[in-house]
mmCIF file of C-alpha atoms in Angstrom:
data_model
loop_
_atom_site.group_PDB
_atom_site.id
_atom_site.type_symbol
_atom_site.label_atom_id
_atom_site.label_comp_id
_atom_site.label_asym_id
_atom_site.label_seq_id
_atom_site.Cartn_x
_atom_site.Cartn_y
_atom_site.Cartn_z
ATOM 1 C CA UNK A 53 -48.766 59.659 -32.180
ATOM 2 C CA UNK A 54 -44.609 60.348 -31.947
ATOM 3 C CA UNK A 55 -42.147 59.339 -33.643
ATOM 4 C CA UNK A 56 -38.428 60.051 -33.443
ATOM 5 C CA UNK A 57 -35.755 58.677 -35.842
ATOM 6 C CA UNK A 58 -31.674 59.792 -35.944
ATOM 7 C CA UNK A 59 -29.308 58.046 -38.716
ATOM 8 C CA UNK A 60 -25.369 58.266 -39.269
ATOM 9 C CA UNK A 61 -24.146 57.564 -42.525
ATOM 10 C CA UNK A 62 -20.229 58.157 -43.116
ATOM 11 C CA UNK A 63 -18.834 58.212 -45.921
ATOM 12 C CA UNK A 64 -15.411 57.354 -45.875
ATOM 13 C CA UNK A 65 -12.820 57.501 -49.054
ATOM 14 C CA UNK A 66 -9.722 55.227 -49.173
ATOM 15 C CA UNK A 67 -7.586 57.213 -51.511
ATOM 16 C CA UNK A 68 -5.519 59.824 -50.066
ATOM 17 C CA UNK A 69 -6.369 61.863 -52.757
ATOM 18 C CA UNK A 70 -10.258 61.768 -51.893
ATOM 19 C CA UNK A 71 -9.989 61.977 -48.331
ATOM 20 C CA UNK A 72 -11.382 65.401 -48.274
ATOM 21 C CA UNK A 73 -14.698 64.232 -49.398
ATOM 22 C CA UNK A 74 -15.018 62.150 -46.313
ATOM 23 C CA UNK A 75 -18.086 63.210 -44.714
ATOM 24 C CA UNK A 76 -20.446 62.473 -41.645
ATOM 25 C CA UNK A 77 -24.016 63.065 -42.425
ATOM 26 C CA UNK A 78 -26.273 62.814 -38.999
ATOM 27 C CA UNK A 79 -30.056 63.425 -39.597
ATOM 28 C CA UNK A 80 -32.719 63.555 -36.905
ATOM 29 C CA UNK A 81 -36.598 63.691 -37.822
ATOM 30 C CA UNK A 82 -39.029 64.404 -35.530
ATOM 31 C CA UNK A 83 -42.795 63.137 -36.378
ATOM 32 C CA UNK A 84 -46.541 63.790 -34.481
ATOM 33 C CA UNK A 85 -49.334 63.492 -35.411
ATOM 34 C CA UNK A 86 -53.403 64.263 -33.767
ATOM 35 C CA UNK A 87 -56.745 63.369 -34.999
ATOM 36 C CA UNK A 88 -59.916 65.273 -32.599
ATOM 37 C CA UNK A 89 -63.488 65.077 -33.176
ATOM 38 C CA UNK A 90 -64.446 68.731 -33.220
ATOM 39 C CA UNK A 91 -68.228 67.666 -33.906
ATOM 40 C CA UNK A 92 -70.284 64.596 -35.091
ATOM 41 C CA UNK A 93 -68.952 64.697 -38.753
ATOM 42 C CA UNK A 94 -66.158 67.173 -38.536
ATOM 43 C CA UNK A 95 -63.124 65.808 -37.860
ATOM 44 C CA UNK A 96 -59.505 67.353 -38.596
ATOM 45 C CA UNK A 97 -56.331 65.941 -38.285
ATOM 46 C CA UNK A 98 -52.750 67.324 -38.504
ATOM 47 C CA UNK A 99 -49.363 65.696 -39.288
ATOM 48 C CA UNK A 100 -45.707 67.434 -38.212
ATOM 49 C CA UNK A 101 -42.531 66.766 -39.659
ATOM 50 C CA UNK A 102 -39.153 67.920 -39.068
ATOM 51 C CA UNK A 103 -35.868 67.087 -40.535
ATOM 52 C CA UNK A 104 -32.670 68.369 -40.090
ATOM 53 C CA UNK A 105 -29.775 67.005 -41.920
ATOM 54 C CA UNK A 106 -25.908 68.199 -40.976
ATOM 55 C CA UNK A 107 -22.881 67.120 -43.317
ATOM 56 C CA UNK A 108 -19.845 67.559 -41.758
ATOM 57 C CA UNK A 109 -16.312 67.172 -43.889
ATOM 58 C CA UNK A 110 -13.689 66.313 -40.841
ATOM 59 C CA UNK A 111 -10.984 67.258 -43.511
ATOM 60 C CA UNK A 112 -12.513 70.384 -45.112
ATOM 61 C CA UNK A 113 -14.909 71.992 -42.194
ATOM 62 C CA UNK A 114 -15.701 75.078 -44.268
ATOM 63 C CA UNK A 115 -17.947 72.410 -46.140
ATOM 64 C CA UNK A 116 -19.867 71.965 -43.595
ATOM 65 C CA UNK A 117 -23.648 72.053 -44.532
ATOM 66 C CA UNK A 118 -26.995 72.355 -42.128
ATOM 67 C CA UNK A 119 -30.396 71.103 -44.184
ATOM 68 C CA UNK A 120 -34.015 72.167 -42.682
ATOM 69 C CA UNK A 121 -37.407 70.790 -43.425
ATOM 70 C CA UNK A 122 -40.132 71.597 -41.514
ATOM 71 C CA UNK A 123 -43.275 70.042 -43.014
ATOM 72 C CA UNK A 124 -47.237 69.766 -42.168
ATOM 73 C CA UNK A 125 -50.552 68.541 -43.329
ATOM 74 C CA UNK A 126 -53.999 69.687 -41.806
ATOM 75 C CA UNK A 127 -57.316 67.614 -42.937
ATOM 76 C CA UNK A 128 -60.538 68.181 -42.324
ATOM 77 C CA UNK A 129 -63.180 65.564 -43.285
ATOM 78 C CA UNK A 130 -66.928 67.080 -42.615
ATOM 79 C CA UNK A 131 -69.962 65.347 -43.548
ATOM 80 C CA UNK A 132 -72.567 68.430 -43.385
ATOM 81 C CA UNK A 133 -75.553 66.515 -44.784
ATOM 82 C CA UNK A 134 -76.058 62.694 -45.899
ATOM 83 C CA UNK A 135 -75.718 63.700 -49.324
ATOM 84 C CA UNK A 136 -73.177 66.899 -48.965
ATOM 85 C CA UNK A 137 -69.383 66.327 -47.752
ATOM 86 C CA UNK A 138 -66.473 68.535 -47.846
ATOM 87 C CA UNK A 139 -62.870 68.007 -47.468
ATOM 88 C CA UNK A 140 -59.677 70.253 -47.002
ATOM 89 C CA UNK A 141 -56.439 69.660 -47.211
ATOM 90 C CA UNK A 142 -53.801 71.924 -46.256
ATOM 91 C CA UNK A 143 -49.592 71.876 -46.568
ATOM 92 C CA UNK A 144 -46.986 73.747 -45.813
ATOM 93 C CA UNK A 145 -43.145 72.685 -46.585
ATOM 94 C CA UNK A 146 -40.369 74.603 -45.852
ATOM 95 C CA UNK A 147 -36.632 74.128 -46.309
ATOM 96 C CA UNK A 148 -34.220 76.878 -45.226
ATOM 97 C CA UNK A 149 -30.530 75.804 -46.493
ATOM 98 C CA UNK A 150 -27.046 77.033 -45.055
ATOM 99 C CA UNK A 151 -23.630 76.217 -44.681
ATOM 100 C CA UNK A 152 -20.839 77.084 -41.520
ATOM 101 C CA UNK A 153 -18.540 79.575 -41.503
ATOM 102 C CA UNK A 154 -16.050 81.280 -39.855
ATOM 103 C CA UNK A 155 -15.887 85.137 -39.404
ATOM 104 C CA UNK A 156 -12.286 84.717 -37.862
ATOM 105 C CA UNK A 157 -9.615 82.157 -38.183
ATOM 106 C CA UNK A 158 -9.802 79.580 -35.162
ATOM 107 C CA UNK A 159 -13.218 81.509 -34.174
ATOM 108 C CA UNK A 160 -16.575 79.677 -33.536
ATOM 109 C CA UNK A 161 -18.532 78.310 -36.492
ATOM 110 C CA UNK A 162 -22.174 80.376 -37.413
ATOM 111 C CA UNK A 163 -24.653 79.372 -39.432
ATOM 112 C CA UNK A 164 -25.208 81.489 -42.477
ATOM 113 C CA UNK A 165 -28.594 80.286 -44.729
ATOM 114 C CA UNK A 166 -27.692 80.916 -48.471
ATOM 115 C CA UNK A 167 -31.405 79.743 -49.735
ATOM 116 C CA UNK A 168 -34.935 78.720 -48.364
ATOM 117 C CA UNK A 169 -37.644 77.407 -50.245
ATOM 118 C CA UNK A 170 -41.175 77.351 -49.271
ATOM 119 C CA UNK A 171 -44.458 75.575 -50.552
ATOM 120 C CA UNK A 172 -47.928 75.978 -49.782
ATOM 121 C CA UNK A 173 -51.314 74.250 -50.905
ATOM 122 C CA UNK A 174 -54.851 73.700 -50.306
ATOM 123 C CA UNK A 175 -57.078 71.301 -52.014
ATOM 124 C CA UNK A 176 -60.708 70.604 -51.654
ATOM 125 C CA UNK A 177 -62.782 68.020 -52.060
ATOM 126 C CA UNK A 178 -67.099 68.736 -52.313
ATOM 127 C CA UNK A 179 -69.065 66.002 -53.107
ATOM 128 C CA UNK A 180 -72.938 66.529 -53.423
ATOM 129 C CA UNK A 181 -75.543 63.343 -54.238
ATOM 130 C CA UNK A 182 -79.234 64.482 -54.507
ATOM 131 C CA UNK A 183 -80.461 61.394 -55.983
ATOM 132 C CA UNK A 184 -78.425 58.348 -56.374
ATOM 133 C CA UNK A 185 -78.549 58.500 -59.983
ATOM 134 C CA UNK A 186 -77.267 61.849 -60.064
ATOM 135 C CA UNK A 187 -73.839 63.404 -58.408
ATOM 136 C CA UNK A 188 -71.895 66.272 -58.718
ATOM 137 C CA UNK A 189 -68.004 67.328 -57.298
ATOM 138 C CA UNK A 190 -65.779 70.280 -57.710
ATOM 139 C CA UNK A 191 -62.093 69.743 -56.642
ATOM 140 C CA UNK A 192 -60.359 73.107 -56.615
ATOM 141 C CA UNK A 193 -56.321 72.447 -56.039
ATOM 142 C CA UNK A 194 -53.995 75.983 -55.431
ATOM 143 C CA UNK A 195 -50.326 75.479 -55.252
ATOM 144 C CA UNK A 196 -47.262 77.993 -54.634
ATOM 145 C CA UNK A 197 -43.852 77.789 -54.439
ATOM 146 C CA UNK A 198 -41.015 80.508 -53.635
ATOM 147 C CA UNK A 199 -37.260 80.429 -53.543
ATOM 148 C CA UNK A 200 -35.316 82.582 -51.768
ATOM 149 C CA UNK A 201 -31.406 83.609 -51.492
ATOM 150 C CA UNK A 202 -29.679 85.016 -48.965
ATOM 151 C CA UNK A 203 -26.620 87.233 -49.703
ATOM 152 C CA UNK A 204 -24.602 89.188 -46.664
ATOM 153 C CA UNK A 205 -27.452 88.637 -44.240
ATOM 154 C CA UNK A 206 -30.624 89.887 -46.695
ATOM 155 C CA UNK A 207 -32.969 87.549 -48.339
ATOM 156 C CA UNK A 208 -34.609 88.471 -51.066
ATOM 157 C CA UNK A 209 -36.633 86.005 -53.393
ATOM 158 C CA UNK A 210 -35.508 84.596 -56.560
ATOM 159 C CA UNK A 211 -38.633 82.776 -57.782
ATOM 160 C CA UNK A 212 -42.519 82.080 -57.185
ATOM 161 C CA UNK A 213 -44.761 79.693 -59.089
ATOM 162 C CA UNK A 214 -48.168 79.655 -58.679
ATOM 163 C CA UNK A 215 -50.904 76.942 -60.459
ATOM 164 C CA UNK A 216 -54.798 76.586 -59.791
ATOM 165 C CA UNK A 217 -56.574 73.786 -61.219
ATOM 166 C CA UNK A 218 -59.730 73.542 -60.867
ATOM 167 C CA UNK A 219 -62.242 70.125 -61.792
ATOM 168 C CA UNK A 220 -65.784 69.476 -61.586
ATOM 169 C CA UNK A 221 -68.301 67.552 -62.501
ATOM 170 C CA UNK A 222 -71.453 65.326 -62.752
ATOM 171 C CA UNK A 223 -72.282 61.701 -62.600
ATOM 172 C CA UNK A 224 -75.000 59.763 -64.459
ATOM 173 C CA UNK A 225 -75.818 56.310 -63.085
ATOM 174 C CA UNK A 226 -79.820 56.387 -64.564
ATOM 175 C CA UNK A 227 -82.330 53.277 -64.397
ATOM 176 C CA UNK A 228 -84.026 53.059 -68.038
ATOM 177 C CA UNK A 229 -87.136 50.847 -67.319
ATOM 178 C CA UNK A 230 -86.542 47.767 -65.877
ATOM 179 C CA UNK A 231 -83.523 46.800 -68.660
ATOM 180 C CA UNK A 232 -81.557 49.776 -69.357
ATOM 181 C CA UNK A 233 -78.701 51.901 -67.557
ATOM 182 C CA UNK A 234 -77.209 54.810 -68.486
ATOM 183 C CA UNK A 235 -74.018 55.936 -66.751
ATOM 184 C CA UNK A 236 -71.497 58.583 -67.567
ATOM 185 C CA UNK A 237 -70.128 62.201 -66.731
ATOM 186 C CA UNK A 238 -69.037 65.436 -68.080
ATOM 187 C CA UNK A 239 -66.635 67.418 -66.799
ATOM 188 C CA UNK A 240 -64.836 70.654 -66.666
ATOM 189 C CA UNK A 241 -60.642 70.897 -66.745
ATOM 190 C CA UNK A 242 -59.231 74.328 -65.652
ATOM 191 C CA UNK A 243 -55.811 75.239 -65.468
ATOM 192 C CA UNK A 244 -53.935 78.636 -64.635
ATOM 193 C CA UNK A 245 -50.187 79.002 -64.097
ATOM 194 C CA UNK A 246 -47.635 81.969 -63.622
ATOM 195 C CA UNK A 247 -44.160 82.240 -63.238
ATOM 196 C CA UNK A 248 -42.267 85.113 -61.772
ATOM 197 C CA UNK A 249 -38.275 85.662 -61.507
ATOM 198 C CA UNK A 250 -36.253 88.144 -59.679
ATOM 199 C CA UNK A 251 -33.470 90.105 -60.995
ATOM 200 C CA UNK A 252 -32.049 92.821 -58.748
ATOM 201 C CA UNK A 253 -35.413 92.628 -56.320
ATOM 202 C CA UNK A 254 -37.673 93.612 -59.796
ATOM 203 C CA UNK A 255 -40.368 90.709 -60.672
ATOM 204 C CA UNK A 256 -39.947 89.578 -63.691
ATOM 205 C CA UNK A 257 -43.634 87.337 -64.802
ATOM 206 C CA UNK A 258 -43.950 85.226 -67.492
ATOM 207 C CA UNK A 259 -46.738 85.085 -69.685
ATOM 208 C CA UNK A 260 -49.657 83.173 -67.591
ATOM 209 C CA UNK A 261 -50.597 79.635 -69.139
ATOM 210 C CA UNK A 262 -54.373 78.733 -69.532
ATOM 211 C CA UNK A 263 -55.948 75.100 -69.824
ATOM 212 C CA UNK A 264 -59.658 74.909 -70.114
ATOM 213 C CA UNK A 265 -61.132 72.259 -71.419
ATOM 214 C CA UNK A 266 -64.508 69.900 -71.476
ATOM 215 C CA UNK A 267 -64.819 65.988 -71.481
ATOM 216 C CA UNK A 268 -67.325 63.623 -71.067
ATOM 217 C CA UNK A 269 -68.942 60.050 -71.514
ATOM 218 C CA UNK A 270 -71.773 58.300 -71.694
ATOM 219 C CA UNK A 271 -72.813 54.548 -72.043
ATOM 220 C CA UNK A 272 -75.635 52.914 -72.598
ATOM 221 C CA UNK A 273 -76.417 49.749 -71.507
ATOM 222 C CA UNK A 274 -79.664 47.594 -72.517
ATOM 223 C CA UNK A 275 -80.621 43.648 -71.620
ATOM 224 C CA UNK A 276 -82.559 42.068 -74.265
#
């Protein structure tokens, strides 16, 4: 599948006084996206996005502005037994940011990028049923974002986050006799985070932030 999509918006200010905030913003987004059938029960699919937004000021062109996003999302759904699947899910954003200037008076406009942020993840998904009574799934989840600047042509980052979380599990759905369920789960939380700033090109980390935790239910259910 394509898509292609291009809006105008203008923005235009009646004042005299506010004129230089007049602005045309023109964006064009690009979309595709393919499914294929590797196997019997392994199938990926990918989607593609980009964006680019311009803002241009007709009264003040050294405001001129250029946004990028380029973004994508690969899938793939495998069932590798009738009781075993697996799913993962990767993504990848990324927005460079800029504005146009002018080396020399009356010369040709450049494109200079003062920032560019990128983020990254990848989440699966295993479930696993031996019996129908009993099930278990783990659901790891790794995220990461960085933030770069750009100052006289070098780009050097500014910030990076990074989180794990990680889940799993097991499900109770047990037939007591010919009158009695019991159904529940237990489950495991864990979380781990770190932050890391730049000053001068030096990392500097914060302390890392740990969640781990337990919950769980169970319910029992009995016809008299």
């Amino acid at each position: 599948g394509v898509a292609f999509e291009t809006i105008l918006a203008r923005t235009i200010n009646i004042e005299r006084s506010s004129a230089a905030s007049n602005n045309d913003s023109r964006t064009y987004r690009g979309e595709w996206t393919w499914s294929y059938q590797m196997f019997p029960g392994l199938t990926v699919t990918q989607n593609n996005q980009i964006t680019s937004d311009y803002r241009f000021y007709p009264f003040a062109p050294d405001r001129n502005t250029l946004g990028l996003t380029y973004n994508t999302v690969t899938s793939l759904n495998t069932v590798l037994t009738p009781r075993l699947s697996l799913r993962i899910v990767h993504t990848l954003n990324d927005q460079p940011r800029g504005a146009y200037t002018r080396d020399d008076p009356g010369g040709p406009e450049s494109l200079k990028l003062s920032d560019n942020t990128q983020a990254t993840g990848l989440h699966a998904s295993i479930q696993y049923a031996p019996t129908p009574a009993v099930s278990f799934t783990l659901e790891p989840d790794y995220r990461s974002n960085v933030r770069s600047g750009t100052t006289n042509g070098v780009t050097s980052k500014q910030r990076e986050d990074r989180r794990l979380d990680l889940t799993g599990g097991v499900n109770l759905n047990l037939q007591l006799g010919r009158k009695g369920t019991l159904t529940g789960n237990i489950a495991r939380n864990f979380d781990d985070s770190r932050s890391t700033s730049y000053s001068n090109g030096a990392p500097v980390p914060t302390p890392r932030s740990i969640t781990d935790y337990w919950n769980g239910s169970l319910t029992l259910t009995w016809q008299l």
